[in-house]
Amino acid sequence: DWIDLSNEGMVLFKKALATAAGTTPERVTVHTLHPHDAPGFNPSAEKIMLEAGLEVDSLFGGMDGSWGRKVIPQLAEAVKKCLQHAHPVDELGLGKAAVREVASNRTVYRGADGKVIRTRFSSTGTDTLLRKLPEGTIDSIVSVISFWNKGNPVAVLSFYATHPQSYYLTGVANPDFVGVARFFRQLEVPDALHIHFNGASGDVAAGKYNDGSHINRLILARRL
């Protein structure tokens, strides 16, 4: 539930996870949900900024890597402990469903020349025009891969493409509406570990269906 793990940060996380799990980095996937109220880790950019005499901070994906360097050994230790409770998997489940009124394209407002006039970001605020425009090109499907052991669910991985912002800059780390949706599923199937992946969502956000009101975090979560 981080805003980003970039450049050398991704490499360091994958190496630590692989070593702790007794495998190789090529068999490890590290993924961020990109909620804006979350930490980031980009030691490569941090190094460049410090060498240039620039200040680094930890807010909104800032380049202060102190937290990331602290988390990596803790994460590795957690993986080692988890291996003591590993489950075999004898079945694989695949599922998908349409998600309605969550995602919308960010560059749907174009002029006659095809150039973008205005971008529809994660929140449209009071801009009723941007909300009235069509969804545009999105991937409306949430995909699920589930792992089973003797008929019992072990883990469920879900995948959906949209920037996950409802509102942010609250000063409190949280996974936004995709994390709330994941929590709802955890309550429905409490025996399985639920992990959510943000799909390819560079040009997709919740702007058409989100005016930034705090209640929308719950509304979008329920829809997902």
mmCIF file of N, CA, C and O in Angstrom, residues 77-169:
data_model
loop_
_atom_site.group_PDB
_atom_site.id
_atom_site.type_symbol
_atom_site.label_atom_id
_atom_site.label_comp_id
_atom_site.label_asym_id
_atom_site.label_seq_id
_atom_site.Cartn_x
_atom_site.Cartn_y
_atom_site.Cartn_z
ATOM 1 N N GLU A 77 12.243 -10.289 7.548
ATOM 2 C CA GLU A 77 12.034 -11.106 8.737
ATOM 3 C C GLU A 77 10.611 -11.656 8.774
ATOM 4 O O GLU A 77 10.385 -12.812 9.157
ATOM 5 N N ALA A 78 9.646 -10.838 8.361
ATOM 6 C CA ALA A 78 8.251 -11.287 8.326
ATOM 7 C C ALA A 78 8.068 -12.435 7.345
ATOM 8 O O ALA A 78 7.334 -13.390 7.612
ATOM 9 N N VAL A 79 8.756 -12.354 6.193
ATOM 10 C CA VAL A 79 8.665 -13.429 5.204
ATOM 11 C C VAL A 79 9.232 -14.729 5.764
ATOM 12 O O VAL A 79 8.656 -15.811 5.598
ATOM 13 N N LYS A 80 10.359 -14.645 6.437
ATOM 14 C CA LYS A 80 10.963 -15.842 7.030
ATOM 15 C C LYS A 80 10.014 -16.507 8.022
ATOM 16 O O LYS A 80 9.868 -17.735 8.042
ATOM 17 N N LYS A 81 9.337 -15.700 8.837
ATOM 18 C CA LYS A 81 8.393 -16.249 9.815
ATOM 19 C C LYS A 81 7.185 -16.873 9.119
ATOM 20 O O LYS A 81 6.672 -17.905 9.564
ATOM 21 N N CYS A 82 6.740 -16.237 8.033
ATOM 22 C CA CYS A 82 5.574 -16.753 7.306
ATOM 23 C C CYS A 82 5.839 -18.144 6.729
ATOM 24 O O CYS A 82 4.923 -18.963 6.622
ATOM 25 N N LEU A 83 7.083 -18.407 6.334
ATOM 26 C CA LEU A 83 7.406 -19.695 5.712
ATOM 27 C C LEU A 83 7.159 -20.863 6.661
ATOM 28 O O LEU A 83 6.970 -22.000 6.220
ATOM 29 N N GLN A 84 7.155 -20.588 7.958
ATOM 30 C CA GLN A 84 6.886 -21.637 8.943
ATOM 31 C C GLN A 84 5.421 -22.085 8.889
ATOM 32 O O GLN A 84 5.069 -23.129 9.425
ATOM 33 N N HIS A 85 4.574 -21.276 8.256
ATOM 34 C CA HIS A 85 3.137 -21.580 8.188
ATOM 35 C C HIS A 85 2.666 -21.687 6.741
ATOM 36 O O HIS A 85 1.504 -21.418 6.437
ATOM 37 N N ALA A 86 3.560 -22.064 5.850
ATOM 38 C CA ALA A 86 3.204 -22.151 4.429
ATOM 39 C C ALA A 86 2.189 -23.258 4.179
ATOM 40 O O ALA A 86 2.177 -24.275 4.870
ATOM 41 N N HIS A 87 1.329 -23.065 3.185
ATOM 42 C CA HIS A 87 0.314 -24.051 2.801
ATOM 43 C C HIS A 87 0.601 -24.569 1.401
ATOM 44 O O HIS A 87 0.952 -23.789 0.517
ATOM 45 N N PRO A 88 0.408 -25.852 1.171
ATOM 46 C CA PRO A 88 0.457 -26.343 -0.211
ATOM 47 C C PRO A 88 -0.788 -25.863 -0.963
ATOM 48 O O PRO A 88 -1.800 -25.532 -0.349
ATOM 49 N N VAL A 89 -0.688 -25.792 -2.266
ATOM 50 C CA VAL A 89 -1.811 -25.378 -3.110
ATOM 51 C C VAL A 89 -2.119 -26.496 -4.098
ATOM 52 O O VAL A 89 -1.217 -26.991 -4.780
ATOM 53 N N ASP A 90 -3.390 -26.935 -4.153
ATOM 54 C CA ASP A 90 -3.751 -28.010 -5.073
ATOM 55 C C ASP A 90 -4.773 -27.591 -6.123
ATOM 56 O O ASP A 90 -5.095 -28.356 -7.021
ATOM 57 N N GLU A 91 -5.296 -26.360 -5.997
ATOM 58 C CA GLU A 91 -6.237 -25.869 -7.002
ATOM 59 C C GLU A 91 -6.014 -24.378 -7.228
ATOM 60 O O GLU A 91 -5.610 -23.641 -6.330
ATOM 61 N N LEU A 92 -6.329 -23.965 -8.464
ATOM 62 C CA LEU A 92 -6.218 -22.568 -8.857
ATOM 63 C C LEU A 92 -7.571 -22.102 -9.374
ATOM 64 O O LEU A 92 -8.195 -22.793 -10.179
ATOM 65 N N GLY A 93 -8.040 -20.960 -8.900
ATOM 66 C CA GLY A 93 -9.319 -20.424 -9.355
ATOM 67 C C GLY A 93 -9.122 -19.145 -10.145
ATOM 68 O O GLY A 93 -8.266 -18.325 -9.811
ATOM 69 N N LEU A 94 -9.914 -18.986 -11.220
ATOM 70 C CA LEU A 94 -9.865 -17.785 -12.043
ATOM 71 C C LEU A 94 -11.261 -17.188 -12.124
ATOM 72 O O LEU A 94 -12.235 -17.906 -12.340
ATOM 73 N N GLY A 95 -11.366 -15.875 -11.950
ATOM 74 C CA GLY A 95 -12.669 -15.227 -12.021
ATOM 75 C C GLY A 95 -12.560 -13.818 -12.558
ATOM 76 O O GLY A 95 -11.489 -13.219 -12.548
ATOM 77 N N LYS A 96 -13.684 -13.286 -13.030
ATOM 78 C CA LYS A 96 -13.705 -11.906 -13.491
ATOM 79 C C LYS A 96 -15.137 -11.388 -13.429
ATOM 80 O O LYS A 96 -16.106 -12.159 -13.453
ATOM 81 N N ALA A 97 -15.253 -10.059 -13.320
ATOM 82 C CA ALA A 97 -16.576 -9.428 -13.289
ATOM 83 C C ALA A 97 -16.427 -7.976 -13.715
ATOM 84 O O ALA A 97 -15.358 -7.371 -13.577
ATOM 85 N N ALA A 98 -17.506 -7.417 -14.237
ATOM 86 C CA ALA A 98 -17.503 -6.014 -14.654
ATOM 87 C C ALA A 98 -17.661 -5.112 -13.437
ATOM 88 O O ALA A 98 -18.450 -5.402 -12.540
ATOM 89 N N VAL A 99 -16.903 -4.040 -13.417
ATOM 90 C CA VAL A 99 -17.013 -3.020 -12.368
ATOM 91 C C VAL A 99 -17.713 -1.815 -12.975
ATOM 92 O O VAL A 99 -17.305 -1.303 -14.014
ATOM 93 N N ARG A 100 -18.760 -1.363 -12.331
ATOM 94 C CA ARG A 100 -19.558 -0.266 -12.883
ATOM 95 C C ARG A 100 -19.397 1.006 -12.051
ATOM 96 O O ARG A 100 -19.384 0.973 -10.832
ATOM 97 N N GLU A 101 -19.268 2.129 -12.745
ATOM 98 C CA GLU A 101 -19.255 3.471 -12.156
ATOM 99 C C GLU A 101 -18.140 3.656 -11.135
ATOM 100 O O GLU A 101 -18.359 4.129 -10.020
ATOM 101 N N VAL A 102 -16.926 3.279 -11.545
ATOM 102 C CA VAL A 102 -15.734 3.544 -10.737
ATOM 103 C C VAL A 102 -14.684 4.264 -11.576
ATOM 104 O O VAL A 102 -14.269 5.368 -11.255
ATOM 105 N N ALA A 103 -14.248 3.650 -12.668
ATOM 106 C CA ALA A 103 -13.140 4.190 -13.453
ATOM 107 C C ALA A 103 -13.628 5.014 -14.644
ATOM 108 O O ALA A 103 -14.716 4.803 -15.169
ATOM 109 N N SER A 104 -12.787 5.965 -15.072
ATOM 110 C CA SER A 104 -13.058 6.759 -16.265
ATOM 111 C C SER A 104 -11.734 7.245 -16.834
ATOM 112 O O SER A 104 -10.753 7.401 -16.112
ATOM 113 N N ASN A 105 -11.720 7.480 -18.135
ATOM 114 C CA ASN A 105 -10.505 7.936 -18.792
ATOM 115 C C ASN A 105 -10.198 9.383 -18.414
ATOM 116 O O ASN A 105 -11.102 10.201 -18.266
ATOM 117 N N ARG A 106 -8.912 9.702 -18.287
ATOM 118 C CA ARG A 106 -8.521 11.039 -17.846
ATOM 119 C C ARG A 106 -8.418 12.036 -18.997
ATOM 120 O O ARG A 106 -8.486 13.238 -18.777
ATOM 121 N N THR A 107 -8.244 11.564 -20.221
ATOM 122 C CA THR A 107 -8.029 12.485 -21.344
ATOM 123 C C THR A 107 -9.179 12.413 -22.339
ATOM 124 O O THR A 107 -8.985 12.398 -23.553
ATOM 125 N N VAL A 108 -10.392 12.364 -21.825
ATOM 126 C CA VAL A 108 -11.563 12.210 -22.678
ATOM 127 C C VAL A 108 -12.013 13.541 -23.276
ATOM 128 O O VAL A 108 -12.738 13.582 -24.271
ATOM 129 N N TYR A 109 -11.602 14.664 -22.694
ATOM 130 C CA TYR A 109 -12.048 15.985 -23.144
ATOM 131 C C TYR A 109 -11.047 16.513 -24.176
ATOM 132 O O TYR A 109 -10.000 17.050 -23.833
ATOM 133 N N ARG A 110 -11.370 16.341 -25.452
ATOM 134 C CA ARG A 110 -10.468 16.716 -26.540
ATOM 135 C C ARG A 110 -11.147 17.687 -27.502
ATOM 136 O O ARG A 110 -12.367 17.694 -27.653
ATOM 137 N N GLY A 111 -10.335 18.486 -28.170
ATOM 138 C CA GLY A 111 -10.847 19.403 -29.165
ATOM 139 C C GLY A 111 -10.993 18.738 -30.509
ATOM 140 O O GLY A 111 -10.713 17.544 -30.681
ATOM 141 N N ALA A 112 -11.404 19.514 -31.522
ATOM 142 C CA ALA A 112 -11.598 18.979 -32.862
ATOM 143 C C ALA A 112 -10.295 18.451 -33.452
ATOM 144 O O ALA A 112 -10.299 17.563 -34.313
ATOM 145 N N ASP A 113 -9.154 18.978 -32.975
ATOM 146 C CA ASP A 113 -7.859 18.532 -33.471
ATOM 147 C C ASP A 113 -7.344 17.299 -32.748
ATOM 148 O O ASP A 113 -6.245 16.805 -33.021
ATOM 149 N N GLY A 114 -8.134 16.781 -31.795
ATOM 150 C CA GLY A 114 -7.748 15.586 -31.060
ATOM 151 C C GLY A 114 -6.883 15.846 -29.847
ATOM 152 O O GLY A 114 -6.583 14.922 -29.089
ATOM 153 N N LYS A 115 -6.476 17.086 -29.648
ATOM 154 C CA LYS A 115 -5.636 17.409 -28.498
ATOM 155 C C LYS A 115 -6.476 17.559 -27.228
ATOM 156 O O LYS A 115 -7.614 18.018 -27.281
ATOM 157 N N VAL A 116 -5.890 17.172 -26.109
ATOM 158 C CA VAL A 116 -6.596 17.241 -24.837
ATOM 159 C C VAL A 116 -6.780 18.703 -24.414
ATOM 160 O O VAL A 116 -5.813 19.472 -24.374
ATOM 161 N N ILE A 117 -8.005 19.078 -24.116
ATOM 162 C CA ILE A 117 -8.300 20.437 -23.661
ATOM 163 C C ILE A 117 -8.113 20.547 -22.149
ATOM 164 O O ILE A 117 -7.492 21.482 -21.647
ATOM 165 N N ARG A 118 -8.658 19.570 -21.457
ATOM 166 C CA ARG A 118 -8.562 19.574 -19.993
ATOM 167 C C ARG A 118 -8.560 18.133 -19.512
ATOM 168 O O ARG A 118 -9.244 17.286 -20.095
ATOM 169 N N THR A 119 -7.805 17.851 -18.472
ATOM 170 C CA THR A 119 -7.679 16.480 -17.972
ATOM 171 C C THR A 119 -8.663 16.234 -16.838
ATOM 172 O O THR A 119 -8.830 17.081 -15.958
ATOM 173 N N ARG A 120 -9.282 15.075 -16.859
ATOM 174 C CA ARG A 120 -10.199 14.677 -15.780
ATOM 175 C C ARG A 120 -9.405 13.820 -14.791
ATOM 176 O O ARG A 120 -9.181 12.640 -15.010
ATOM 177 N N PHE A 121 -8.995 14.428 -13.715
ATOM 178 C CA PHE A 121 -8.146 13.740 -12.754
ATOM 179 C C PHE A 121 -8.967 12.831 -11.829
ATOM 180 O O PHE A 121 -10.110 12.506 -12.114
ATOM 181 N N SER A 122 -8.374 12.436 -10.700
ATOM 182 C CA SER A 122 -9.035 11.507 -9.782
ATOM 183 C C SER A 122 -10.295 12.092 -9.172
ATOM 184 O O SER A 122 -11.218 11.374 -8.802
ATOM 185 N N SER A 123 -10.320 13.410 -9.042
ATOM 186 C CA SER A 123 -11.502 14.100 -8.514
ATOM 187 C C SER A 123 -11.851 15.245 -9.440
ATOM 188 O O SER A 123 -10.969 15.975 -9.903
ATOM 189 N N THR A 124 -13.146 15.416 -9.715
ATOM 190 C CA THR A 124 -13.582 16.496 -10.593
ATOM 191 C C THR A 124 -14.128 17.684 -9.814
ATOM 192 O O THR A 124 -14.443 18.707 -10.408
ATOM 193 N N GLY A 125 -14.252 17.544 -8.501
ATOM 194 C CA GLY A 125 -14.753 18.653 -7.693
ATOM 195 C C GLY A 125 -16.118 19.110 -8.159
ATOM 196 O O GLY A 125 -17.046 18.312 -8.302
ATOM 197 N N THR A 126 -16.236 20.404 -8.456
ATOM 198 C CA THR A 126 -17.522 20.965 -8.885
ATOM 199 C C THR A 126 -17.652 21.028 -10.407
ATOM 200 O O THR A 126 -18.599 21.617 -10.915
ATOM 201 N N ASP A 127 -16.727 20.427 -11.126
ATOM 202 C CA ASP A 127 -16.732 20.486 -12.589
ATOM 203 C C ASP A 127 -17.735 19.483 -13.157
ATOM 204 O O ASP A 127 -17.424 18.328 -13.438
ATOM 205 N N THR A 128 -18.961 19.945 -13.352
ATOM 206 C CA THR A 128 -20.019 19.054 -13.835
ATOM 207 C C THR A 128 -19.798 18.635 -15.287
ATOM 208 O O THR A 128 -20.232 17.562 -15.699
ATOM 209 N N LEU A 129 -19.119 19.469 -16.080
ATOM 210 C CA LEU A 129 -18.861 19.123 -17.477
ATOM 211 C C LEU A 129 -18.030 17.855 -17.579
ATOM 212 O O LEU A 129 -18.376 16.933 -18.312
ATOM 213 N N LEU A 130 -16.925 17.794 -16.831
ATOM 214 C CA LEU A 130 -16.062 16.622 -16.891
ATOM 215 C C LEU A 130 -16.768 15.372 -16.390
ATOM 216 O O LEU A 130 -16.497 14.268 -16.852
ATOM 217 N N ARG A 131 -17.687 15.536 -15.448
ATOM 218 C CA ARG A 131 -18.422 14.364 -14.955
ATOM 219 C C ARG A 131 -19.453 13.886 -15.968
ATOM 220 O O ARG A 131 -19.763 12.699 -16.024
ATOM 221 N N LYS A 132 -19.979 14.791 -16.777
ATOM 222 C CA LYS A 132 -20.997 14.404 -17.760
ATOM 223 C C LYS A 132 -20.394 13.705 -18.969
ATOM 224 O O LYS A 132 -21.091 12.934 -19.657
ATOM 225 N N LEU A 133 -19.113 13.925 -19.235
ATOM 226 C CA LEU A 133 -18.486 13.300 -20.396
ATOM 227 C C LEU A 133 -18.446 11.788 -20.218
ATOM 228 O O LEU A 133 -18.456 11.284 -19.098
ATOM 229 N N PRO A 134 -18.406 11.033 -21.312
ATOM 230 C CA PRO A 134 -18.417 9.562 -21.212
ATOM 231 C C PRO A 134 -17.190 9.017 -20.494
ATOM 232 O O PRO A 134 -16.186 9.722 -20.326
ATOM 233 N N GLU A 135 -17.273 7.758 -20.094
ATOM 234 C CA GLU A 135 -16.158 7.123 -19.388
ATOM 235 C C GLU A 135 -14.890 7.120 -20.225
ATOM 236 O O GLU A 135 -13.789 7.264 -19.704
ATOM 237 N N GLY A 136 -15.029 6.941 -21.519
ATOM 238 C CA GLY A 136 -13.857 6.826 -22.373
ATOM 239 C C GLY A 136 -13.259 5.431 -22.287
ATOM 240 O O GLY A 136 -13.876 4.494 -21.774
ATOM 241 N N THR A 137 -12.039 5.280 -22.769
ATOM 242 C CA THR A 137 -11.390 3.977 -22.829
ATOM 243 C C THR A 137 -10.883 3.552 -21.454
ATOM 244 O O THR A 137 -10.018 4.210 -20.868
ATOM 245 N N ILE A 138 -11.424 2.465 -20.928
ATOM 246 C CA ILE A 138 -10.987 1.903 -19.644
ATOM 247 C C ILE A 138 -11.019 0.380 -19.755
ATOM 248 O O ILE A 138 -11.555 -0.172 -20.711
ATOM 249 N N ASP A 139 -10.443 -0.268 -18.773
ATOM 250 C CA ASP A 139 -10.605 -1.714 -18.619
ATOM 251 C C ASP A 139 -11.576 -1.912 -17.466
ATOM 252 O O ASP A 139 -11.217 -1.716 -16.303
ATOM 253 N N SER A 140 -12.802 -2.264 -17.753
ATOM 254 C CA SER A 140 -13.860 -2.302 -16.738
ATOM 255 C C SER A 140 -13.888 -3.598 -15.938
ATOM 256 O O SER A 140 -14.764 -3.780 -15.087
ATOM 257 N N ILE A 141 -12.941 -4.499 -16.188
ATOM 258 C CA ILE A 141 -13.001 -5.828 -15.581
ATOM 259 C C ILE A 141 -12.080 -5.924 -14.369
ATOM 260 O O ILE A 141 -10.919 -5.515 -14.419
ATOM 261 N N VAL A 142 -12.610 -6.469 -13.270
ATOM 262 C CA VAL A 142 -11.762 -6.878 -12.151
ATOM 263 C C VAL A 142 -11.511 -8.374 -12.309
ATOM 264 O O VAL A 142 -12.443 -9.155 -12.513
ATOM 265 N N SER A 143 -10.239 -8.751 -12.297
ATOM 266 C CA SER A 143 -9.847 -10.149 -12.448
ATOM 267 C C SER A 143 -9.353 -10.693 -11.115
ATOM 268 O O SER A 143 -8.726 -9.963 -10.339
ATOM 269 N N VAL A 144 -9.617 -11.965 -10.869
ATOM 270 C CA VAL A 144 -9.249 -12.577 -9.596
ATOM 271 C C VAL A 144 -8.573 -13.918 -9.841
ATOM 272 O O VAL A 144 -9.034 -14.723 -10.658
ATOM 273 N N ILE A 145 -7.471 -14.144 -9.148
ATOM 274 C CA ILE A 145 -6.808 -15.447 -9.124
ATOM 275 C C ILE A 145 -6.824 -15.929 -7.679
ATOM 276 O O ILE A 145 -6.390 -15.212 -6.776
ATOM 277 N N SER A 146 -7.330 -17.124 -7.445
ATOM 278 C CA SER A 146 -7.403 -17.655 -6.080
ATOM 279 C C SER A 146 -6.630 -18.965 -5.971
ATOM 280 O O SER A 146 -6.550 -19.740 -6.927
ATOM 281 N N PHE A 147 -6.049 -19.181 -4.813
ATOM 282 C CA PHE A 147 -5.260 -20.385 -4.533
ATOM 283 C C PHE A 147 -5.945 -21.172 -3.420
ATOM 284 O O PHE A 147 -6.362 -20.599 -2.405
ATOM 285 N N TRP A 148 -6.032 -22.509 -3.600
ATOM 286 C CA TRP A 148 -6.824 -23.353 -2.707
ATOM 287 C C TRP A 148 -6.012 -24.540 -2.203
ATOM 288 O O TRP A 148 -5.103 -25.014 -2.874
ATOM 289 N N ASN A 149 -6.382 -25.013 -1.033
ATOM 290 C CA ASN A 149 -5.778 -26.209 -0.445
ATOM 291 C C ASN A 149 -6.883 -27.071 0.150
ATOM 292 O O ASN A 149 -7.507 -26.697 1.144
ATOM 293 N N LYS A 150 -7.159 -28.211 -0.490
ATOM 294 C CA LYS A 150 -8.188 -29.148 -0.021
ATOM 295 C C LYS A 150 -9.541 -28.465 0.151
ATOM 296 O O LYS A 150 -10.247 -28.664 1.144
ATOM 297 N N GLY A 151 -9.883 -27.624 -0.814
ATOM 298 C CA GLY A 151 -11.177 -26.954 -0.787
ATOM 299 C C GLY A 151 -11.224 -25.704 0.060
ATOM 300 O O GLY A 151 -12.274 -25.053 0.145
ATOM 301 N N ASN A 152 -10.130 -25.338 0.689
ATOM 302 C CA ASN A 152 -10.079 -24.144 1.533
ATOM 303 C C ASN A 152 -9.280 -23.043 0.837
ATOM 304 O O ASN A 152 -8.197 -23.298 0.317
ATOM 305 N N PRO A 153 -9.812 -21.801 0.848
ATOM 306 C CA PRO A 153 -9.095 -20.707 0.187
ATOM 307 C C PRO A 153 -7.853 -20.305 0.980
ATOM 308 O O PRO A 153 -7.901 -20.157 2.201
ATOM 309 N N VAL A 154 -6.733 -20.160 0.274
ATOM 310 C CA VAL A 154 -5.473 -19.771 0.908
ATOM 311 C C VAL A 154 -5.172 -18.300 0.647
ATOM 312 O O VAL A 154 -4.831 -17.554 1.561
ATOM 313 N N ALA A 155 -5.289 -17.886 -0.620
ATOM 314 C CA ALA A 155 -4.997 -16.502 -0.987
ATOM 315 C C ALA A 155 -5.810 -16.115 -2.210
ATOM 316 O O ALA A 155 -6.124 -16.949 -3.057
ATOM 317 N N VAL A 156 -6.153 -14.836 -2.275
ATOM 318 C CA VAL A 156 -6.917 -14.310 -3.399
ATOM 319 C C VAL A 156 -6.215 -13.046 -3.899
ATOM 320 O O VAL A 156 -5.992 -12.107 -3.131
ATOM 321 N N LEU A 157 -5.858 -13.039 -5.178
ATOM 322 C CA LEU A 157 -5.243 -11.875 -5.799
ATOM 323 C C LEU A 157 -6.264 -11.229 -6.731
ATOM 324 O O LEU A 157 -6.838 -11.905 -7.585
ATOM 325 N N SER A 158 -6.497 -9.928 -6.567
ATOM 326 C CA SER A 158 -7.430 -9.217 -7.433
ATOM 327 C C SER A 158 -6.696 -8.123 -8.203
ATOM 328 O O SER A 158 -5.716 -7.550 -7.711
ATOM 329 N N PHE A 159 -7.179 -7.846 -9.413
ATOM 330 C CA PHE A 159 -6.515 -6.912 -10.321
ATOM 331 C C PHE A 159 -7.571 -5.990 -10.941
ATOM 332 O O PHE A 159 -8.541 -6.465 -11.525
ATOM 333 N N TYR A 160 -7.364 -4.670 -10.809
ATOM 334 C CA TYR A 160 -8.301 -3.719 -11.426
ATOM 335 C C TYR A 160 -7.549 -2.436 -11.769
ATOM 336 O O TYR A 160 -6.734 -1.949 -10.972
ATOM 337 N N ALA A 161 -7.829 -1.886 -12.940
ATOM 338 C CA ALA A 161 -7.063 -0.749 -13.449
ATOM 339 C C ALA A 161 -7.761 0.576 -13.171
ATOM 340 O O ALA A 161 -8.729 0.934 -13.846
ATOM 341 N N THR A 162 -7.292 1.300 -12.169
ATOM 342 C CA THR A 162 -7.675 2.691 -11.963
ATOM 343 C C THR A 162 -6.762 3.312 -10.916
ATOM 344 O O THR A 162 -6.300 2.631 -10.005
ATOM 345 N N HIS A 163 -6.475 4.599 -11.084
ATOM 346 C CA HIS A 163 -5.836 5.304 -9.977
ATOM 347 C C HIS A 163 -6.772 5.187 -8.773
ATOM 348 O O HIS A 163 -7.981 5.341 -8.908
ATOM 349 N N PRO A 164 -6.234 4.932 -7.567
ATOM 350 C CA PRO A 164 -7.092 4.594 -6.431
ATOM 351 C C PRO A 164 -7.454 5.771 -5.530
ATOM 352 O O PRO A 164 -7.738 5.578 -4.360
ATOM 353 N N GLN A 165 -7.452 6.996 -6.077
ATOM 354 C CA GLN A 165 -7.682 8.142 -5.201
ATOM 355 C C GLN A 165 -9.163 8.538 -5.123
ATOM 356 O O GLN A 165 -9.824 8.663 -6.151
ATOM 357 N N SER A 166 -9.643 8.724 -3.895
ATOM 358 C CA SER A 166 -10.935 9.378 -3.681
ATOM 359 C C SER A 166 -10.667 10.785 -3.143
ATOM 360 O O SER A 166 -11.030 11.784 -3.750
ATOM 361 N N TYR A 167 -10.019 10.874 -1.984
ATOM 362 C CA TYR A 167 -9.494 12.143 -1.465
ATOM 363 C C TYR A 167 -8.205 11.817 -0.725
ATOM 364 O O TYR A 167 -7.978 10.685 -0.317
ATOM 365 N N TYR A 168 -7.346 12.805 -0.557
ATOM 366 C CA TYR A 168 -6.038 12.501 0.035
ATOM 367 C C TYR A 168 -5.420 13.764 0.629
ATOM 368 O O TYR A 168 -6.105 14.779 0.796
ATOM 369 N N LEU A 169 -4.137 13.688 0.970
ATOM 370 C CA LEU A 169 -3.418 14.725 1.715
ATOM 371 C C LEU A 169 -4.043 14.930 3.094
ATOM 372 O O LEU A 169 -4.184 16.046 3.574
#
